[in-house]
Every structure is written in structure tokens, then in C-alpha cells.
């Protein structure tokens, strides 16, 4: 519950983007912060790579971002995130201005 409380403004007042059925982005209403949620609806573990371009979600493109929760790498203003998601589970990445 503490993790949710920390990110509550993103979920309640932020902007929601459904990238695909199992990947969602929530962007903070006033700060350069986003949460990327990746869900696994299968009964076996899943590896998923997600491309995240901050400007596509209304975030400033003139800065770098750091990610918590999953491995990431940057290339040409975009970020590539790697999610290891347990069976019927969820993994979350938090993006913040570096």
C-alpha cells in the first residue's frame, strides 16, 4: 500500500495511456514523472521489452530520465525497458527526470 500511496497522484489525477492491453503508462499532472505498468495475463513468466519515448506522453524531451524497477537503456531520446513479469503478475517502472 505504501508503494501505491507514493504514486497515487499518477493514478488518480494523472493522464492514462493504454499502449497495449498489458502495458499502461500513467503521467503525473504537473511533474516530469511517469509509471509504466506491465501485466502478464499468462500462467507462465513473461519477458517484455517496451519502448518509451517521453515526448509521446507529454513529458519534456529536453532532459534525461532515470528508471527504477526495471533495466533500461537510452538511445536517441527514447528508452528501452525490459520487464521480467511473473506468471499472472505485474511489474512496474517509474520514470523521473534525472
Short mmCIF file of N, CA and C in Angstrom, two decimals:
data_model
loop_
_atom_site.label_atom_id
_atom_site.label_comp_id
_atom_site.label_asym_id
_atom_site.label_seq_id
_atom_site.Cartn_x
_atom_site.Cartn_y
_atom_site.Cartn_z
N UNK A 1 0.82 -1.19 0.00
CA UNK A 1 0.00 0.00 0.00
C UNK A 1 0.87 1.26 0.00
N UNK A 2 2.03 1.21 0.65
CA UNK A 2 2.93 2.37 0.69
C UNK A 2 3.40 2.74 -0.71
N UNK A 3 3.67 1.73 -1.53
CA UNK A 3 4.11 2.00 -2.91
C UNK A 3 3.00 2.70 -3.69
N UNK A 4 1.76 2.27 -3.49
CA UNK A 4 0.64 2.92 -4.17
C UNK A 4 0.49 4.36 -3.71
N UNK A 5 0.57 4.59 -2.41
CA UNK A 5 0.40 5.94 -1.86
C UNK A 5 1.42 6.91 -2.46
N UNK A 6 2.65 6.43 -2.63
CA UNK A 6 3.71 7.26 -3.21
C UNK A 6 3.34 7.70 -4.63
N UNK A 7 2.69 6.83 -5.37
CA UNK A 7 2.36 7.10 -6.78
C UNK A 7 0.90 7.49 -6.99
N UNK A 8 0.17 7.65 -5.93
CA UNK A 8 -1.27 7.92 -6.00
C UNK A 8 -1.64 9.07 -6.95
N UNK A 9 -0.91 10.21 -6.95
CA UNK A 9 -1.29 11.29 -7.87
C UNK A 9 -1.25 10.87 -9.34
N UNK A 10 -0.36 9.97 -9.68
CA UNK A 10 -0.30 9.49 -11.07
C UNK A 10 -1.56 8.71 -11.44
N UNK A 11 -2.02 7.89 -10.51
CA UNK A 11 -3.18 7.05 -10.79
C UNK A 11 -4.49 7.82 -10.68
N UNK A 12 -4.58 8.77 -9.78
CA UNK A 12 -5.84 9.49 -9.58
C UNK A 12 -6.00 10.71 -10.48
N UNK A 13 -4.95 11.51 -10.61
CA UNK A 13 -5.07 12.76 -11.35
C UNK A 13 -4.24 12.80 -12.62
N UNK A 14 -3.41 11.79 -12.82
CA UNK A 14 -2.54 11.77 -13.99
C UNK A 14 -3.28 11.37 -15.26
N UNK A 15 -2.55 11.42 -16.35
CA UNK A 15 -3.09 11.03 -17.65
C UNK A 15 -2.76 9.57 -17.92
N UNK A 16 -3.75 8.83 -18.37
CA UNK A 16 -3.60 7.40 -18.65
C UNK A 16 -3.41 7.19 -20.14
N UNK A 17 -2.44 6.32 -20.48
CA UNK A 17 -2.23 5.90 -21.87
C UNK A 17 -2.22 4.38 -21.90
N UNK A 18 -3.09 3.80 -22.69
CA UNK A 18 -3.08 2.35 -22.88
C UNK A 18 -2.24 2.03 -24.10
N UNK A 19 -1.01 1.63 -23.89
CA UNK A 19 -0.10 1.34 -25.00
C UNK A 19 -0.56 0.09 -25.74
N UNK A 20 -0.89 -0.90 -24.98
CA UNK A 20 -1.49 -2.14 -25.49
C UNK A 20 -2.26 -2.74 -24.33
N UNK A 21 -2.86 -3.87 -24.54
CA UNK A 21 -3.71 -4.46 -23.49
C UNK A 21 -2.97 -4.63 -22.17
N UNK A 22 -1.70 -4.98 -22.22
CA UNK A 22 -0.97 -5.31 -20.99
C UNK A 22 0.09 -4.28 -20.60
N UNK A 23 0.16 -3.16 -21.30
CA UNK A 23 1.14 -2.12 -20.97
C UNK A 23 0.42 -0.77 -20.88
N UNK A 24 0.51 -0.14 -19.71
CA UNK A 24 -0.15 1.13 -19.46
C UNK A 24 0.87 2.14 -18.95
N UNK A 25 0.67 3.41 -19.31
CA UNK A 25 1.51 4.50 -18.81
C UNK A 25 0.61 5.49 -18.10
N UNK A 26 1.05 5.95 -16.93
CA UNK A 26 0.36 6.98 -16.17
C UNK A 26 1.34 8.13 -15.99
N UNK A 27 0.96 9.34 -16.39
CA UNK A 27 1.84 10.50 -16.33
C UNK A 27 1.33 11.48 -15.28
N UNK A 28 2.24 11.96 -14.44
CA UNK A 28 1.90 12.92 -13.38
C UNK A 28 1.33 14.20 -14.00
N UNK A 29 0.34 14.81 -13.36
CA UNK A 29 -0.28 16.00 -13.94
C UNK A 29 0.62 17.24 -13.99
N UNK A 30 1.62 17.36 -13.11
CA UNK A 30 2.43 18.58 -13.09
C UNK A 30 3.94 18.33 -13.07
N UNK A 31 4.38 17.12 -12.85
CA UNK A 31 5.81 16.82 -12.77
C UNK A 31 6.23 15.90 -13.92
N UNK A 32 7.54 15.89 -14.20
CA UNK A 32 8.08 15.02 -15.25
C UNK A 32 8.30 13.62 -14.67
N UNK A 33 7.20 12.95 -14.38
CA UNK A 33 7.21 11.63 -13.76
C UNK A 33 6.16 10.76 -14.46
N UNK A 34 6.51 9.50 -14.68
CA UNK A 34 5.56 8.56 -15.26
C UNK A 34 5.78 7.18 -14.65
N UNK A 35 4.73 6.39 -14.69
CA UNK A 35 4.80 4.99 -14.27
C UNK A 35 4.38 4.15 -15.46
N UNK A 36 5.17 3.13 -15.73
CA UNK A 36 4.85 2.19 -16.80
C UNK A 36 4.51 0.86 -16.14
N UNK A 37 3.28 0.40 -16.31
CA UNK A 37 2.82 -0.86 -15.72
C UNK A 37 2.77 -1.91 -16.81
N UNK A 38 3.34 -3.07 -16.52
CA UNK A 38 3.33 -4.19 -17.46
C UNK A 38 2.70 -5.39 -16.76
N UNK A 39 1.66 -5.94 -17.36
CA UNK A 39 0.92 -7.05 -16.77
C UNK A 39 1.14 -8.32 -17.59
N UNK A 40 1.11 -9.45 -16.91
CA UNK A 40 1.20 -10.75 -17.56
C UNK A 40 -0.09 -11.50 -17.29
N UNK A 41 -0.84 -11.78 -18.33
CA UNK A 41 -2.11 -12.49 -18.19
C UNK A 41 -1.96 -13.99 -18.39
N UNK A 42 -0.72 -14.43 -18.61
CA UNK A 42 -0.46 -15.84 -18.87
C UNK A 42 -0.05 -16.57 -17.59
N UNK A 43 -0.11 -17.91 -17.63
CA UNK A 43 0.22 -18.71 -16.45
C UNK A 43 1.69 -19.15 -16.43
N UNK A 44 2.53 -18.44 -17.18
CA UNK A 44 3.97 -18.69 -17.14
C UNK A 44 4.67 -17.34 -17.19
N UNK A 45 5.91 -17.25 -16.69
CA UNK A 45 6.64 -15.98 -16.69
C UNK A 45 6.79 -15.43 -18.11
N UNK A 46 6.92 -14.12 -18.19
CA UNK A 46 6.98 -13.43 -19.47
C UNK A 46 8.09 -12.39 -19.44
N UNK A 47 8.81 -12.27 -20.55
CA UNK A 47 9.76 -11.18 -20.72
C UNK A 47 9.19 -10.26 -21.78
N UNK A 48 9.18 -8.97 -21.49
CA UNK A 48 8.58 -7.99 -22.41
C UNK A 48 9.50 -6.78 -22.51
N UNK A 49 9.80 -6.37 -23.74
CA UNK A 49 10.57 -5.16 -23.99
C UNK A 49 9.61 -4.06 -24.43
N UNK A 50 9.74 -2.90 -23.81
CA UNK A 50 8.85 -1.78 -24.09
C UNK A 50 9.69 -0.56 -24.46
N UNK A 51 9.31 0.10 -25.55
CA UNK A 51 9.96 1.35 -25.95
C UNK A 51 9.18 2.51 -25.35
N UNK A 52 9.88 3.42 -24.69
CA UNK A 52 9.25 4.56 -24.03
C UNK A 52 9.88 5.85 -24.56
N UNK A 53 9.09 6.65 -25.25
CA UNK A 53 9.53 7.96 -25.75
C UNK A 53 8.80 9.02 -24.93
N UNK A 54 9.47 9.69 -24.00
CA UNK A 54 8.80 10.62 -23.08
C UNK A 54 7.90 11.65 -23.78
N UNK A 55 8.36 12.22 -24.88
CA UNK A 55 7.57 13.26 -25.55
C UNK A 55 6.25 12.73 -26.09
N UNK A 56 6.16 11.44 -26.35
CA UNK A 56 4.91 10.85 -26.83
C UNK A 56 3.82 10.87 -25.76
N UNK A 57 4.24 11.08 -24.52
CA UNK A 57 3.30 11.07 -23.39
C UNK A 57 3.21 12.44 -22.72
N UNK A 58 3.65 13.48 -23.44
CA UNK A 58 3.55 14.84 -22.91
C UNK A 58 4.65 15.23 -21.95
N UNK A 59 5.68 14.42 -21.83
CA UNK A 59 6.80 14.73 -20.94
C UNK A 59 7.87 15.51 -21.71
N UNK A 60 8.64 16.36 -21.04
CA UNK A 60 9.69 17.11 -21.72
C UNK A 60 10.70 16.18 -22.38
N UNK A 61 11.09 16.52 -23.59
CA UNK A 61 12.07 15.71 -24.33
C UNK A 61 13.48 16.27 -24.19
N UNK A 62 13.61 17.44 -23.57
CA UNK A 62 14.91 18.10 -23.49
C UNK A 62 15.71 17.73 -22.25
N UNK A 63 15.42 16.58 -21.67
CA UNK A 63 16.15 16.14 -20.48
C UNK A 63 16.27 14.62 -20.51
N UNK A 64 17.08 14.10 -19.61
CA UNK A 64 17.22 12.65 -19.50
C UNK A 64 16.35 12.15 -18.36
N UNK A 65 16.00 10.87 -18.43
CA UNK A 65 15.18 10.24 -17.41
C UNK A 65 15.93 9.06 -16.82
N UNK A 66 15.66 8.81 -15.55
CA UNK A 66 16.19 7.60 -14.91
C UNK A 66 14.98 6.72 -14.57
N UNK A 67 15.24 5.42 -14.56
CA UNK A 67 14.16 4.46 -14.35
C UNK A 67 14.46 3.60 -13.14
N UNK A 68 13.44 3.34 -12.36
CA UNK A 68 13.52 2.43 -11.22
C UNK A 68 12.57 1.27 -11.48
N UNK A 69 12.98 0.08 -11.10
CA UNK A 69 12.09 -1.07 -11.18
C UNK A 69 12.43 -2.07 -12.26
N UNK A 70 13.01 -1.60 -13.36
CA UNK A 70 13.38 -2.50 -14.46
C UNK A 70 14.67 -1.99 -15.11
N UNK A 71 15.42 -2.88 -15.76
CA UNK A 71 16.60 -2.42 -16.51
C UNK A 71 16.16 -1.56 -17.70
N UNK A 72 16.98 -0.56 -18.01
CA UNK A 72 16.66 0.32 -19.14
C UNK A 72 17.94 0.76 -19.84
N UNK A 73 17.77 1.18 -21.09
CA UNK A 73 18.88 1.79 -21.82
C UNK A 73 18.30 2.90 -22.69
N UNK A 74 19.11 3.93 -22.90
CA UNK A 74 18.68 5.08 -23.68
C UNK A 74 19.30 5.06 -25.06
N UNK A 75 18.55 5.57 -26.04
CA UNK A 75 19.04 5.70 -27.41
C UNK A 75 18.19 6.73 -28.14
N UNK A 76 18.81 7.80 -28.59
CA UNK A 76 18.14 8.81 -29.43
C UNK A 76 16.86 9.37 -28.80
N UNK A 77 16.91 9.71 -27.52
CA UNK A 77 15.75 10.30 -26.86
C UNK A 77 14.66 9.33 -26.49
N UNK A 78 14.91 8.05 -26.72
CA UNK A 78 13.95 7.01 -26.35
C UNK A 78 14.61 6.09 -25.33
N UNK A 79 13.79 5.35 -24.64
CA UNK A 79 14.29 4.41 -23.63
C UNK A 79 13.69 3.04 -23.91
N UNK A 80 14.52 2.05 -23.70
CA UNK A 80 14.09 0.67 -23.91
C UNK A 80 14.10 -0.02 -22.56
N UNK A 81 12.93 -0.48 -22.13
CA UNK A 81 12.75 -1.08 -20.82
C UNK A 81 12.54 -2.57 -20.97
N UNK A 82 13.12 -3.32 -20.05
CA UNK A 82 12.97 -4.78 -20.08
C UNK A 82 12.24 -5.22 -18.81
N UNK A 83 11.08 -5.83 -19.01
CA UNK A 83 10.25 -6.31 -17.90
C UNK A 83 10.33 -7.83 -17.82
N UNK A 84 10.67 -8.35 -16.65
CA UNK A 84 10.53 -9.77 -16.34
C UNK A 84 9.30 -9.88 -15.45
N UNK A 85 8.23 -10.40 -16.00
CA UNK A 85 6.94 -10.40 -15.30
C UNK A 85 6.58 -11.83 -14.90
N UNK A 86 6.29 -12.05 -13.61
CA UNK A 86 5.91 -13.40 -13.19
C UNK A 86 4.56 -13.81 -13.78
N UNK A 87 4.30 -15.09 -13.76
CA UNK A 87 3.01 -15.61 -14.23
C UNK A 87 1.87 -14.90 -13.51
N UNK A 88 0.88 -14.47 -14.28
CA UNK A 88 -0.29 -13.77 -13.75
C UNK A 88 0.11 -12.61 -12.85
N UNK A 89 1.19 -11.94 -13.19
CA UNK A 89 1.74 -10.89 -12.32
C UNK A 89 1.86 -9.54 -13.00
N UNK A 90 2.64 -8.69 -12.35
CA UNK A 90 2.77 -7.28 -12.72
C UNK A 90 4.16 -6.80 -12.37
N UNK A 91 4.73 -5.96 -13.21
CA UNK A 91 5.97 -5.26 -12.91
C UNK A 91 5.75 -3.80 -13.26
N UNK A 92 6.47 -2.95 -12.55
CA UNK A 92 6.29 -1.52 -12.70
C UNK A 92 7.63 -0.82 -12.85
N UNK A 93 7.69 0.15 -13.73
CA UNK A 93 8.86 1.01 -13.87
C UNK A 93 8.43 2.44 -13.58
N UNK A 94 9.26 3.15 -12.85
CA UNK A 94 8.99 4.55 -12.55
C UNK A 94 10.03 5.40 -13.27
N UNK A 95 9.57 6.36 -14.06
CA UNK A 95 10.46 7.25 -14.81
C UNK A 95 10.43 8.64 -14.17
N UNK A 96 11.62 9.18 -13.92
CA UNK A 96 11.74 10.53 -13.36
C UNK A 96 12.84 11.28 -14.08
N UNK A 97 12.67 12.57 -14.16
CA UNK A 97 13.71 13.42 -14.73
C UNK A 97 15.00 13.20 -13.94
N UNK A 98 16.10 12.98 -14.66
CA UNK A 98 17.39 12.71 -14.00
C UNK A 98 17.96 13.98 -13.38
#
